[in-house]
JSON list of C-alpha atoms in Angstrom, two decimals:
[
{"chain": "A", "resi": 569, "resn": "UNK", "atom": "CA", "xyz": [21.16, 2.71, 14.68]},
{"chain": "A", "resi": 570, "resn": "UNK", "atom": "CA", "xyz": [19.66, 6.02, 15.73]},
{"chain": "A", "resi": 571, "resn": "UNK", "atom": "CA", "xyz": [17.22, 7.70, 13.36]},
{"chain": "A", "resi": 572, "resn": "UNK", "atom": "CA", "xyz": [15.43, 11.02, 13.57]},
{"chain": "A", "resi": 573, "resn": "UNK", "atom": "CA", "xyz": [11.66, 11.15, 13.41]},
{"chain": "A", "resi": 574, "resn": "UNK", "atom": "CA", "xyz": [9.27, 14.06, 13.59]},
{"chain": "A", "resi": 575, "resn": "UNK", "atom": "CA", "xyz": [6.67, 12.19, 15.61]},
{"chain": "A", "resi": 576, "resn": "UNK", "atom": "CA", "xyz": [8.80, 10.13, 18.01]},
{"chain": "A", "resi": 577, "resn": "UNK", "atom": "CA", "xyz": [12.01, 12.14, 18.24]},
{"chain": "A", "resi": 578, "resn": "UNK", "atom": "CA", "xyz": [15.27, 10.27, 17.98]},
{"chain": "A", "resi": 579, "resn": "UNK", "atom": "CA", "xyz": [14.74, 6.53, 18.17]},
{"chain": "A", "resi": 580, "resn": "UNK", "atom": "CA", "xyz": [17.06, 3.59, 18.25]},
{"chain": "A", "resi": 581, "resn": "UNK", "atom": "CA", "xyz": [16.19, 0.93, 15.71]},
{"chain": "A", "resi": 582, "resn": "UNK", "atom": "CA", "xyz": [17.74, -2.29, 14.54]},
{"chain": "A", "resi": 583, "resn": "UNK", "atom": "CA", "xyz": [19.01, -1.87, 10.99]},
{"chain": "A", "resi": 584, "resn": "UNK", "atom": "CA", "xyz": [18.35, -5.51, 10.19]},
{"chain": "A", "resi": 585, "resn": "UNK", "atom": "CA", "xyz": [14.60, -4.89, 10.54]},
{"chain": "A", "resi": 586, "resn": "UNK", "atom": "CA", "xyz": [14.47, -2.25, 7.81]},
{"chain": "A", "resi": 587, "resn": "UNK", "atom": "CA", "xyz": [12.37, -2.92, 4.75]},
{"chain": "A", "resi": 588, "resn": "UNK", "atom": "CA", "xyz": [13.61, -1.96, 1.31]},
{"chain": "A", "resi": 589, "resn": "UNK", "atom": "CA", "xyz": [11.14, -0.56, -1.23]},
{"chain": "A", "resi": 590, "resn": "UNK", "atom": "CA", "xyz": [13.05, -0.51, -4.52]},
{"chain": "A", "resi": 591, "resn": "UNK", "atom": "CA", "xyz": [10.25, 1.52, -6.17]},
{"chain": "A", "resi": 592, "resn": "UNK", "atom": "CA", "xyz": [9.34, 3.54, -3.10]},
{"chain": "A", "resi": 593, "resn": "UNK", "atom": "CA", "xyz": [5.66, 4.15, -2.40]},
{"chain": "A", "resi": 594, "resn": "UNK", "atom": "CA", "xyz": [3.49, 5.85, -5.03]},
{"chain": "A", "resi": 595, "resn": "UNK", "atom": "CA", "xyz": [4.02, 9.55, -4.46]},
{"chain": "A", "resi": 596, "resn": "UNK", "atom": "CA", "xyz": [7.26, 8.84, -2.54]},
{"chain": "A", "resi": 597, "resn": "UNK", "atom": "CA", "xyz": [9.51, 7.29, -5.19]},
{"chain": "A", "resi": 598, "resn": "UNK", "atom": "CA", "xyz": [12.73, 8.49, -3.56]},
{"chain": "A", "resi": 599, "resn": "UNK", "atom": "CA", "xyz": [12.22, 6.95, -0.15]},
{"chain": "A", "resi": 600, "resn": "UNK", "atom": "CA", "xyz": [13.43, 3.38, -0.16]},
{"chain": "A", "resi": 601, "resn": "UNK", "atom": "CA", "xyz": [13.91, 2.38, 3.45]},
{"chain": "A", "resi": 602, "resn": "UNK", "atom": "CA", "xyz": [11.25, 2.12, 6.12]},
{"chain": "A", "resi": 603, "resn": "UNK", "atom": "CA", "xyz": [11.22, 0.69, 9.59]},
{"chain": "A", "resi": 604, "resn": "UNK", "atom": "CA", "xyz": [8.13, -0.76, 11.26]},
{"chain": "A", "resi": 605, "resn": "UNK", "atom": "CA", "xyz": [7.41, 0.50, 14.75]},
{"chain": "A", "resi": 606, "resn": "UNK", "atom": "CA", "xyz": [5.16, -1.63, 16.89]},
{"chain": "A", "resi": 607, "resn": "UNK", "atom": "CA", "xyz": [2.47, -0.08, 19.02]},
{"chain": "A", "resi": 608, "resn": "UNK", "atom": "CA", "xyz": [1.74, -1.92, 22.21]},
{"chain": "A", "resi": 609, "resn": "UNK", "atom": "CA", "xyz": [-1.72, -3.48, 22.46]},
{"chain": "A", "resi": 610, "resn": "UNK", "atom": "CA", "xyz": [-2.75, -2.17, 19.07]},
{"chain": "A", "resi": 611, "resn": "UNK", "atom": "CA", "xyz": [-3.29, -3.70, 15.66]},
{"chain": "A", "resi": 612, "resn": "UNK", "atom": "CA", "xyz": [-1.75, -0.55, 14.18]},
{"chain": "A", "resi": 613, "resn": "UNK", "atom": "CA", "xyz": [1.91, -0.02, 13.46]},
{"chain": "A", "resi": 614, "resn": "UNK", "atom": "CA", "xyz": [3.88, 2.95, 12.23]},
{"chain": "A", "resi": 615, "resn": "UNK", "atom": "CA", "xyz": [5.87, 2.61, 9.06]},
{"chain": "A", "resi": 616, "resn": "UNK", "atom": "CA", "xyz": [8.55, 5.27, 9.43]},
{"chain": "A", "resi": 617, "resn": "UNK", "atom": "CA", "xyz": [10.82, 6.42, 6.60]},
{"chain": "A", "resi": 618, "resn": "UNK", "atom": "CA", "xyz": [14.41, 5.95, 7.70]},
{"chain": "A", "resi": 619, "resn": "UNK", "atom": "CA", "xyz": [15.81, 8.87, 5.72]},
{"chain": "A", "resi": 620, "resn": "UNK", "atom": "CA", "xyz": [12.88, 11.29, 6.07]},
{"chain": "A", "resi": 621, "resn": "UNK", "atom": "CA", "xyz": [11.92, 12.17, 9.65]},
{"chain": "A", "resi": 622, "resn": "UNK", "atom": "CA", "xyz": [8.54, 13.61, 8.66]},
{"chain": "A", "resi": 623, "resn": "UNK", "atom": "CA", "xyz": [7.29, 10.70, 6.56]},
{"chain": "A", "resi": 624, "resn": "UNK", "atom": "CA", "xyz": [5.46, 7.96, 8.44]},
{"chain": "A", "resi": 625, "resn": "UNK", "atom": "CA", "xyz": [2.34, 5.94, 7.72]},
{"chain": "A", "resi": 626, "resn": "UNK", "atom": "CA", "xyz": [-0.07, 4.10, 9.96]},
{"chain": "A", "resi": 627, "resn": "UNK", "atom": "CA", "xyz": [-0.46, 0.56, 8.69]},
{"chain": "A", "resi": 628, "resn": "UNK", "atom": "CA", "xyz": [-2.63, -2.34, 9.75]},
{"chain": "A", "resi": 629, "resn": "UNK", "atom": "CA", "xyz": [-3.29, -5.97, 8.97]},
{"chain": "A", "resi": 630, "resn": "UNK", "atom": "CA", "xyz": [-6.37, -5.81, 6.71]},
{"chain": "A", "resi": 631, "resn": "UNK", "atom": "CA", "xyz": [-7.60, -9.25, 7.80]},
{"chain": "A", "resi": 632, "resn": "UNK", "atom": "CA", "xyz": [-8.72, -7.68, 11.07]},
{"chain": "A", "resi": 633, "resn": "UNK", "atom": "CA", "xyz": [-11.54, -5.80, 9.41]},
{"chain": "A", "resi": 634, "resn": "UNK", "atom": "CA", "xyz": [-11.81, -7.65, 6.08]},
{"chain": "A", "resi": 635, "resn": "UNK", "atom": "CA", "xyz": [-11.06, -11.34, 6.55]},
{"chain": "A", "resi": 636, "resn": "UNK", "atom": "CA", "xyz": [-11.78, -12.20, 2.91]},
{"chain": "A", "resi": 637, "resn": "UNK", "atom": "CA", "xyz": [-9.44, -9.52, 1.50]},
{"chain": "A", "resi": 638, "resn": "UNK", "atom": "CA", "xyz": [-7.37, -10.83, -1.39]},
{"chain": "A", "resi": 639, "resn": "UNK", "atom": "CA", "xyz": [-4.22, -9.44, -2.88]},
{"chain": "A", "resi": 640, "resn": "UNK", "atom": "CA", "xyz": [-3.18, -10.66, -6.33]},
{"chain": "A", "resi": 641, "resn": "UNK", "atom": "CA", "xyz": [0.59, -10.65, -6.52]},
{"chain": "A", "resi": 642, "resn": "UNK", "atom": "CA", "xyz": [1.90, -11.00, -10.07]},
{"chain": "A", "resi": 643, "resn": "UNK", "atom": "CA", "xyz": [4.76, -13.36, -10.85]},
{"chain": "A", "resi": 644, "resn": "UNK", "atom": "CA", "xyz": [6.85, -10.30, -11.61]},
{"chain": "A", "resi": 645, "resn": "UNK", "atom": "CA", "xyz": [6.25, -8.82, -8.16]},
{"chain": "A", "resi": 646, "resn": "UNK", "atom": "CA", "xyz": [6.75, -12.19, -6.52]},
{"chain": "A", "resi": 647, "resn": "UNK", "atom": "CA", "xyz": [10.20, -12.39, -8.12]},
{"chain": "A", "resi": 648, "resn": "UNK", "atom": "CA", "xyz": [10.97, -8.79, -7.29]},
{"chain": "A", "resi": 649, "resn": "UNK", "atom": "CA", "xyz": [10.14, -9.41, -3.62]},
{"chain": "A", "resi": 650, "resn": "UNK", "atom": "CA", "xyz": [12.04, -12.73, -3.73]},
{"chain": "A", "resi": 651, "resn": "UNK", "atom": "CA", "xyz": [9.02, -14.52, -2.31]},
{"chain": "A", "resi": 652, "resn": "UNK", "atom": "CA", "xyz": [9.59, -18.26, -2.59]},
{"chain": "A", "resi": 653, "resn": "UNK", "atom": "CA", "xyz": [5.97, -18.83, -1.76]},
{"chain": "A", "resi": 654, "resn": "UNK", "atom": "CA", "xyz": [3.19, -16.25, -1.74]},
{"chain": "A", "resi": 655, "resn": "UNK", "atom": "CA", "xyz": [2.17, -17.40, 1.73]},
{"chain": "A", "resi": 656, "resn": "UNK", "atom": "CA", "xyz": [5.46, -16.01, 3.06]},
{"chain": "A", "resi": 657, "resn": "UNK", "atom": "CA", "xyz": [4.36, -12.49, 2.19]},
{"chain": "A", "resi": 658, "resn": "UNK", "atom": "CA", "xyz": [2.86, -10.25, 4.84]},
{"chain": "A", "resi": 659, "resn": "UNK", "atom": "CA", "xyz": [0.19, -7.80, 3.71]},
{"chain": "A", "resi": 660, "resn": "UNK", "atom": "CA", "xyz": [-0.59, -4.45, 5.31]},
{"chain": "A", "resi": 661, "resn": "UNK", "atom": "CA", "xyz": [-2.75, -1.53, 4.23]},
{"chain": "A", "resi": 662, "resn": "UNK", "atom": "CA", "xyz": [-2.22, 2.16, 4.86]},
{"chain": "A", "resi": 663, "resn": "UNK", "atom": "CA", "xyz": [-4.72, 3.76, 7.22]},
{"chain": "A", "resi": 664, "resn": "UNK", "atom": "CA", "xyz": [-5.90, 7.34, 7.19]},
{"chain": "A", "resi": 665, "resn": "UNK", "atom": "CA", "xyz": [-7.26, 8.62, 10.48]},
{"chain": "A", "resi": 666, "resn": "UNK", "atom": "CA", "xyz": [-9.32, 11.80, 10.43]},
{"chain": "A", "resi": 667, "resn": "UNK", "atom": "CA", "xyz": [-10.25, 13.82, 13.51]},
{"chain": "A", "resi": 668, "resn": "UNK", "atom": "CA", "xyz": [-13.09, 11.43, 14.23]},
{"chain": "A", "resi": 669, "resn": "UNK", "atom": "CA", "xyz": [-11.27, 8.07, 14.36]},
{"chain": "A", "resi": 670, "resn": "UNK", "atom": "CA", "xyz": [-14.55, 6.25, 13.73]},
{"chain": "A", "resi": 671, "resn": "UNK", "atom": "CA", "xyz": [-14.25, 7.59, 10.20]},
{"chain": "A", "resi": 672, "resn": "UNK", "atom": "CA", "xyz": [-10.83, 6.12, 9.54]},
{"chain": "A", "resi": 673, "resn": "UNK", "atom": "CA", "xyz": [-10.29, 4.65, 6.10]},
{"chain": "A", "resi": 674, "resn": "UNK", "atom": "CA", "xyz": [-8.00, 2.02, 4.65]},
{"chain": "A", "resi": 675, "resn": "UNK", "atom": "CA", "xyz": [-6.37, 2.06, 1.23]},
{"chain": "A", "resi": 676, "resn": "UNK", "atom": "CA", "xyz": [-7.46, -1.35, -0.03]},
{"chain": "A", "resi": 677, "resn": "UNK", "atom": "CA", "xyz": [-6.44, -0.67, -3.63]},
{"chain": "A", "resi": 678, "resn": "UNK", "atom": "CA", "xyz": [-2.77, -0.10, -2.82]},
{"chain": "A", "resi": 679, "resn": "UNK", "atom": "CA", "xyz": [-1.74, -2.68, -0.22]},
{"chain": "A", "resi": 680, "resn": "UNK", "atom": "CA", "xyz": [1.87, -3.22, 0.77]},
{"chain": "A", "resi": 681, "resn": "UNK", "atom": "CA", "xyz": [3.40, -6.67, 0.54]},
{"chain": "A", "resi": 682, "resn": "UNK", "atom": "CA", "xyz": [6.38, -7.38, 2.78]},
{"chain": "A", "resi": 683, "resn": "UNK", "atom": "CA", "xyz": [8.81, -10.25, 2.57]},
{"chain": "A", "resi": 684, "resn": "UNK", "atom": "CA", "xyz": [10.06, -10.65, 6.16]},
{"chain": "A", "resi": 685, "resn": "UNK", "atom": "CA", "xyz": [12.89, -12.90, 4.98]},
{"chain": "A", "resi": 686, "resn": "UNK", "atom": "CA", "xyz": [14.41, -10.85, 2.13]},
{"chain": "A", "resi": 687, "resn": "UNK", "atom": "CA", "xyz": [13.31, -7.57, 3.83]},
{"chain": "A", "resi": 688, "resn": "UNK", "atom": "CA", "xyz": [11.95, -6.39, 0.48]},
{"chain": "A", "resi": 689, "resn": "UNK", "atom": "CA", "xyz": [8.56, -4.68, 0.19]},
{"chain": "A", "resi": 690, "resn": "UNK", "atom": "CA", "xyz": [6.37, -3.13, -2.46]},
{"chain": "A", "resi": 691, "resn": "UNK", "atom": "CA", "xyz": [3.11, -1.26, -2.78]},
{"chain": "A", "resi": 692, "resn": "UNK", "atom": "CA", "xyz": [0.94, -3.26, -5.16]},
{"chain": "A", "resi": 693, "resn": "UNK", "atom": "CA", "xyz": [-1.76, -1.73, -7.36]},
{"chain": "A", "resi": 694, "resn": "UNK", "atom": "CA", "xyz": [-4.84, -3.96, -7.44]},
{"chain": "A", "resi": 695, "resn": "UNK", "atom": "CA", "xyz": [-7.32, -4.04, -10.30]},
{"chain": "A", "resi": 696, "resn": "UNK", "atom": "CA", "xyz": [-10.27, -5.24, -8.24]},
{"chain": "A", "resi": 697, "resn": "UNK", "atom": "CA", "xyz": [-13.17, -2.79, -8.74]},
{"chain": "A", "resi": 698, "resn": "UNK", "atom": "CA", "xyz": [-14.62, -3.80, -5.36]},
{"chain": "A", "resi": 699, "resn": "UNK", "atom": "CA", "xyz": [-11.77, -2.17, -3.49]},
{"chain": "A", "resi": 700, "resn": "UNK", "atom": "CA", "xyz": [-11.22, 1.54, -3.00]},
{"chain": "A", "resi": 701, "resn": "UNK", "atom": "CA", "xyz": [-8.45, 3.78, -1.72]},
{"chain": "A", "resi": 702, "resn": "UNK", "atom": "CA", "xyz": [-10.75, 5.05, 1.04]},
{"chain": "A", "resi": 703, "resn": "UNK", "atom": "CA", "xyz": [-12.66, 2.13, 2.51]},
{"chain": "A", "resi": 704, "resn": "UNK", "atom": "CA", "xyz": [-14.37, 2.99, 5.78]},
{"chain": "A", "resi": 705, "resn": "UNK", "atom": "CA", "xyz": [-13.25, 0.52, 8.42]},
{"chain": "A", "resi": 706, "resn": "UNK", "atom": "CA", "xyz": [-16.18, 1.04, 10.75]},
{"chain": "A", "resi": 707, "resn": "UNK", "atom": "CA", "xyz": [-19.72, 1.02, 9.48]},
{"chain": "A", "resi": 708, "resn": "UNK", "atom": "CA", "xyz": [-21.67, 4.23, 9.96]},
{"chain": "A", "resi": 709, "resn": "UNK", "atom": "CA", "xyz": [-23.69, 4.00, 13.12]},
{"chain": "A", "resi": 710, "resn": "UNK", "atom": "CA", "xyz": [-26.37, 6.18, 11.61]},
{"chain": "A", "resi": 711, "resn": "UNK", "atom": "CA", "xyz": [-26.41, 5.30, 7.93]},
{"chain": "A", "resi": 712, "resn": "UNK", "atom": "CA", "xyz": [-28.27, 7.75, 5.72]},
{"chain": "B", "resi": 478, "resn": "UNK", "atom": "CA", "xyz": [4.38, 12.67, -27.16]},
{"chain": "B", "resi": 479, "resn": "UNK", "atom": "CA", "xyz": [4.10, 10.47, -30.21]},
{"chain": "B", "resi": 480, "resn": "UNK", "atom": "CA", "xyz": [0.62, 10.74, -31.72]},
{"chain": "B", "resi": 481, "resn": "UNK", "atom": "CA", "xyz": [-0.64, 8.06, -34.11]},
{"chain": "B", "resi": 482, "resn": "UNK", "atom": "CA", "xyz": [-4.00, 7.79, -35.85]},
{"chain": "B", "resi": 483, "resn": "UNK", "atom": "CA", "xyz": [-5.62, 4.36, -35.81]},
{"chain": "B", "resi": 484, "resn": "UNK", "atom": "CA", "xyz": [-8.95, 3.03, -37.06]},
{"chain": "B", "resi": 485, "resn": "UNK", "atom": "CA", "xyz": [-11.05, 0.46, -35.32]},
{"chain": "B", "resi": 486, "resn": "UNK", "atom": "CA", "xyz": [-9.34, -2.98, -35.26]},
{"chain": "B", "resi": 487, "resn": "UNK", "atom": "CA", "xyz": [-5.93, -1.47, -35.98]},
{"chain": "B", "resi": 488, "resn": "UNK", "atom": "CA", "xyz": [-3.02, -2.10, -33.65]},
{"chain": "B", "resi": 489, "resn": "UNK", "atom": "CA", "xyz": [0.17, -0.46, -32.52]},
{"chain": "B", "resi": 490, "resn": "UNK", "atom": "CA", "xyz": [3.15, -2.39, -31.21]},
{"chain": "B", "resi": 491, "resn": "UNK", "atom": "CA", "xyz": [5.34, -1.09, -28.38]},
{"chain": "B", "resi": 492, "resn": "UNK", "atom": "CA", "xyz": [8.72, -2.74, -28.18]},
{"chain": "B", "resi": 493, "resn": "UNK", "atom": "CA", "xyz": [8.69, -6.36, -29.30]},
{"chain": "B", "resi": 494, "resn": "UNK", "atom": "CA", "xyz": [5.86, -7.70, -27.28]},
{"chain": "B", "resi": 495, "resn": "UNK", "atom": "CA", "xyz": [3.24, -5.15, -26.29]},
{"chain": "B", "resi": 496, "resn": "UNK", "atom": "CA", "xyz": [0.25, -4.68, -28.57]},
{"chain": "B", "resi": 497, "resn": "UNK", "atom": "CA", "xyz": [-2.53, -2.16, -28.20]},
{"chain": "B", "resi": 498, "resn": "UNK", "atom": "CA", "xyz": [-5.58, -2.61, -30.42]},
{"chain": "B", "resi": 499, "resn": "UNK", "atom": "CA", "xyz": [-8.50, -0.23, -30.87]},
{"chain": "B", "resi": 500, "resn": "UNK", "atom": "CA", "xyz": [-11.38, -2.62, -30.23]},
{"chain": "B", "resi": 501, "resn": "UNK", "atom": "CA", "xyz": [-14.26, -0.18, -30.39]},
{"chain": "B", "resi": 502, "resn": "UNK", "atom": "CA", "xyz": [-15.01, 3.51, -30.66]},
{"chain": "B", "resi": 503, "resn": "UNK", "atom": "CA", "xyz": [-18.23, 4.96, -29.33]},
{"chain": "B", "resi": 504, "resn": "UNK", "atom": "CA", "xyz": [-18.62, 8.73, -29.11]},
{"chain": "B", "resi": 505, "resn": "UNK", "atom": "CA", "xyz": [-15.74, 9.98, -26.97]},
{"chain": "B", "resi": 506, "resn": "UNK", "atom": "CA", "xyz": [-14.92, 6.55, -25.58]},
{"chain": "B", "resi": 507, "resn": "UNK", "atom": "CA", "xyz": [-12.33, 4.21, -27.04]},
{"chain": "B", "resi": 508, "resn": "UNK", "atom": "CA", "xyz": [-12.04, 0.58, -25.99]},
{"chain": "B", "resi": 509, "resn": "UNK", "atom": "CA", "xyz": [-8.49, -0.73, -26.12]},
{"chain": "B", "resi": 510, "resn": "UNK", "atom": "CA", "xyz": [-7.34, -4.31, -26.13]},
{"chain": "B", "resi": 511, "resn": "UNK", "atom": "CA", "xyz": [-3.88, -4.81, -24.67]},
{"chain": "B", "resi": 512, "resn": "UNK", "atom": "CA", "xyz": [-1.59, -7.79, -25.10]},
{"chain": "B", "resi": 513, "resn": "UNK", "atom": "CA", "xyz": [1.48, -7.64, -22.90]},
{"chain": "B", "resi": 514, "resn": "UNK", "atom": "CA", "xyz": [3.81, -10.05, -21.12]},
{"chain": "B", "resi": 515, "resn": "UNK", "atom": "CA", "xyz": [2.62, -11.11, -17.67]},
{"chain": "B", "resi": 516, "resn": "UNK", "atom": "CA", "xyz": [5.30, -9.10, -15.93]},
{"chain": "B", "resi": 517, "resn": "UNK", "atom": "CA", "xyz": [4.08, -5.83, -17.43]},
{"chain": "B", "resi": 518, "resn": "UNK", "atom": "CA", "xyz": [1.48, -4.18, -15.24]},
{"chain": "B", "resi": 519, "resn": "UNK", "atom": "CA", "xyz": [-1.30, -2.41, -17.10]},
{"chain": "B", "resi": 520, "resn": "UNK", "atom": "CA", "xyz": [-3.47, -0.04, -15.08]},
{"chain": "B", "resi": 521, "resn": "UNK", "atom": "CA", "xyz": [-5.83, 2.83, -15.57]},
{"chain": "B", "resi": 522, "resn": "UNK", "atom": "CA", "xyz": [-3.83, 5.92, -14.72]},
{"chain": "B", "resi": 523, "resn": "UNK", "atom": "CA", "xyz": [-6.55, 7.24, -12.36]},
{"chain": "B", "resi": 524, "resn": "UNK", "atom": "CA", "xyz": [-5.95, 4.27, -10.06]},
{"chain": "B", "resi": 525, "resn": "UNK", "atom": "CA", "xyz": [-2.27, 5.11, -9.78]},
{"chain": "B", "resi": 526, "resn": "UNK", "atom": "CA", "xyz": [-3.07, 8.74, -9.15]},
{"chain": "B", "resi": 527, "resn": "UNK", "atom": "CA", "xyz": [-5.71, 7.90, -6.54]},
{"chain": "B", "resi": 528, "resn": "UNK", "atom": "CA", "xyz": [-3.24, 5.74, -4.60]},
{"chain": "B", "resi": 529, "resn": "UNK", "atom": "CA", "xyz": [-0.55, 8.40, -4.92]},
{"chain": "B", "resi": 530, "resn": "UNK", "atom": "CA", "xyz": [-2.92, 11.04, -3.56]},
{"chain": "B", "resi": 531, "resn": "UNK", "atom": "CA", "xyz": [-4.04, 8.75, -0.75]},
{"chain": "B", "resi": 532, "resn": "UNK", "atom": "CA", "xyz": [-0.43, 8.00, 0.25]},
{"chain": "B", "resi": 533, "resn": "UNK", "atom": "CA", "xyz": [0.41, 11.69, 0.35]},
{"chain": "B", "resi": 534, "resn": "UNK", "atom": "CA", "xyz": [-2.58, 12.47, 2.59]},
{"chain": "B", "resi": 535, "resn": "UNK", "atom": "CA", "xyz": [-1.91, 9.46, 4.81]},
{"chain": "B", "resi": 536, "resn": "UNK", "atom": "CA", "xyz": [1.68, 10.58, 5.39]},
{"chain": "B", "resi": 537, "resn": "UNK", "atom": "CA", "xyz": [0.45, 13.84, 6.86]},
{"chain": "B", "resi": 538, "resn": "UNK", "atom": "CA", "xyz": [-0.99, 12.22, 9.99]},
{"chain": "B", "resi": 539, "resn": "UNK", "atom": "CA", "xyz": [0.41, 13.63, 13.18]},
{"chain": "B", "resi": 540, "resn": "UNK", "atom": "CA", "xyz": [1.70, 11.47, 15.97]},
{"chain": "B", "resi": 541, "resn": "UNK", "atom": "CA", "xyz": [-1.18, 9.94, 17.87]},
{"chain": "B", "resi": 542, "resn": "UNK", "atom": "CA", "xyz": [-1.94, 7.36, 20.47]},
{"chain": "B", "resi": 543, "resn": "UNK", "atom": "CA", "xyz": [-2.48, 4.29, 18.35]},
{"chain": "B", "resi": 544, "resn": "UNK", "atom": "CA", "xyz": [-2.72, 2.15, 21.45]},
{"chain": "B", "resi": 545, "resn": "UNK", "atom": "CA", "xyz": [-5.92, 3.95, 22.34]},
{"chain": "B", "resi": 546, "resn": "UNK", "atom": "CA", "xyz": [-7.23, 3.65, 18.79]},
{"chain": "B", "resi": 547, "resn": "UNK", "atom": "CA", "xyz": [-6.62, -0.08, 18.89]},
{"chain": "B", "resi": 548, "resn": "UNK", "atom": "CA", "xyz": [-9.44, -0.31, 21.40]},
{"chain": "B", "resi": 549, "resn": "UNK", "atom": "CA", "xyz": [-11.84, 0.53, 18.57]},
{"chain": "B", "resi": 550, "resn": "UNK", "atom": "CA", "xyz": [-11.42, -3.13, 17.61]},
{"chain": "B", "resi": 551, "resn": "UNK", "atom": "CA", "xyz": [-12.92, -4.77, 20.68]},
{"chain": "B", "resi": 552, "resn": "UNK", "atom": "CA", "xyz": [-12.45, -8.33, 19.50]},
{"chain": "B", "resi": 553, "resn": "UNK", "atom": "CA", "xyz": [-8.91, -8.13, 18.29]},
{"chain": "B", "resi": 554, "resn": "UNK", "atom": "CA", "xyz": [-5.94, -9.21, 20.30]},
{"chain": "B", "resi": 555, "resn": "UNK", "atom": "CA", "xyz": [-2.92, -7.99, 18.38]},
{"chain": "B", "resi": 556, "resn": "UNK", "atom": "CA", "xyz": [-0.39, -10.65, 17.55]},
{"chain": "B", "resi": 557, "resn": "UNK", "atom": "CA", "xyz": [2.98, -10.32, 19.14]},
{"chain": "B", "resi": 558, "resn": "UNK", "atom": "CA", "xyz": [5.54, -10.33, 16.37]},
{"chain": "B", "resi": 559, "resn": "UNK", "atom": "CA", "xyz": [8.78, -11.76, 17.56]},
{"chain": "B", "resi": 560, "resn": "UNK", "atom": "CA", "xyz": [10.31, -10.47, 14.35]},
{"chain": "B", "resi": 561, "resn": "UNK", "atom": "CA", "xyz": [9.68, -6.76, 14.74]},
{"chain": "B", "resi": 562, "resn": "UNK", "atom": "CA", "xyz": [11.17, -5.43, 17.93]},
{"chain": "B", "resi": 563, "resn": "UNK", "atom": "CA", "xyz": [11.33, -1.74, 17.20]},
{"chain": "B", "resi": 564, "resn": "UNK", "atom": "CA", "xyz": [9.30, 0.58, 19.32]},
{"chain": "B", "resi": 565, "resn": "UNK", "atom": "CA", "xyz": [9.09, 4.32, 19.48]},
{"chain": "B", "resi": 566, "resn": "UNK", "atom": "CA", "xyz": [10.19, 5.59, 22.88]},
{"chain": "B", "resi": 567, "resn": "UNK", "atom": "CA", "xyz": [6.81, 7.11, 23.58]}
]
């Protein structure tokens, strides 16, 4: 299926790889379908809205920079995502990249949990006070 | 908006199974105790709003060479997902 995107032009994607967000993302409640676009030789991926050419997020596996990161998925969300076992879920966080990429941040408070089998996904709100929406991925080279 | 007055240790019930109790009042701060079924998420509204704001800013990123940015992680060899085959043309 061909979809239109602002950043990549018209691209051909396999409909069976779409992910369905029944609640949308916070701030984007009306966008329900996204497709993940791989980037060669990079831990980053694009998560492109299928219906909205201009909406795309950079996502990343948080374990790469925070191996002890933990996402608490409630029973309710587990059922909603049709996850038979929590270990089947795939977690990604949304990355924000400013002009200086060394200052990129990750939204650790609102991770996305994907079920690759049911193709359902949801942005989860964590209660952990140790996580923030703007965690610096790289430590400051010259800390104050 | 429905506005109810409650004293300390008094409770309101929402629906059949959500209870909100005023546990303590100190100056302009009120401590609330909440009893709700496990499938009801209870969050401070600021957290929701912070994530919403962060999502909206994150969606404004222009197209960029993420392959190049991947090199910022010198020790990471990205996994090859056999599952996800989509790639932007460029």
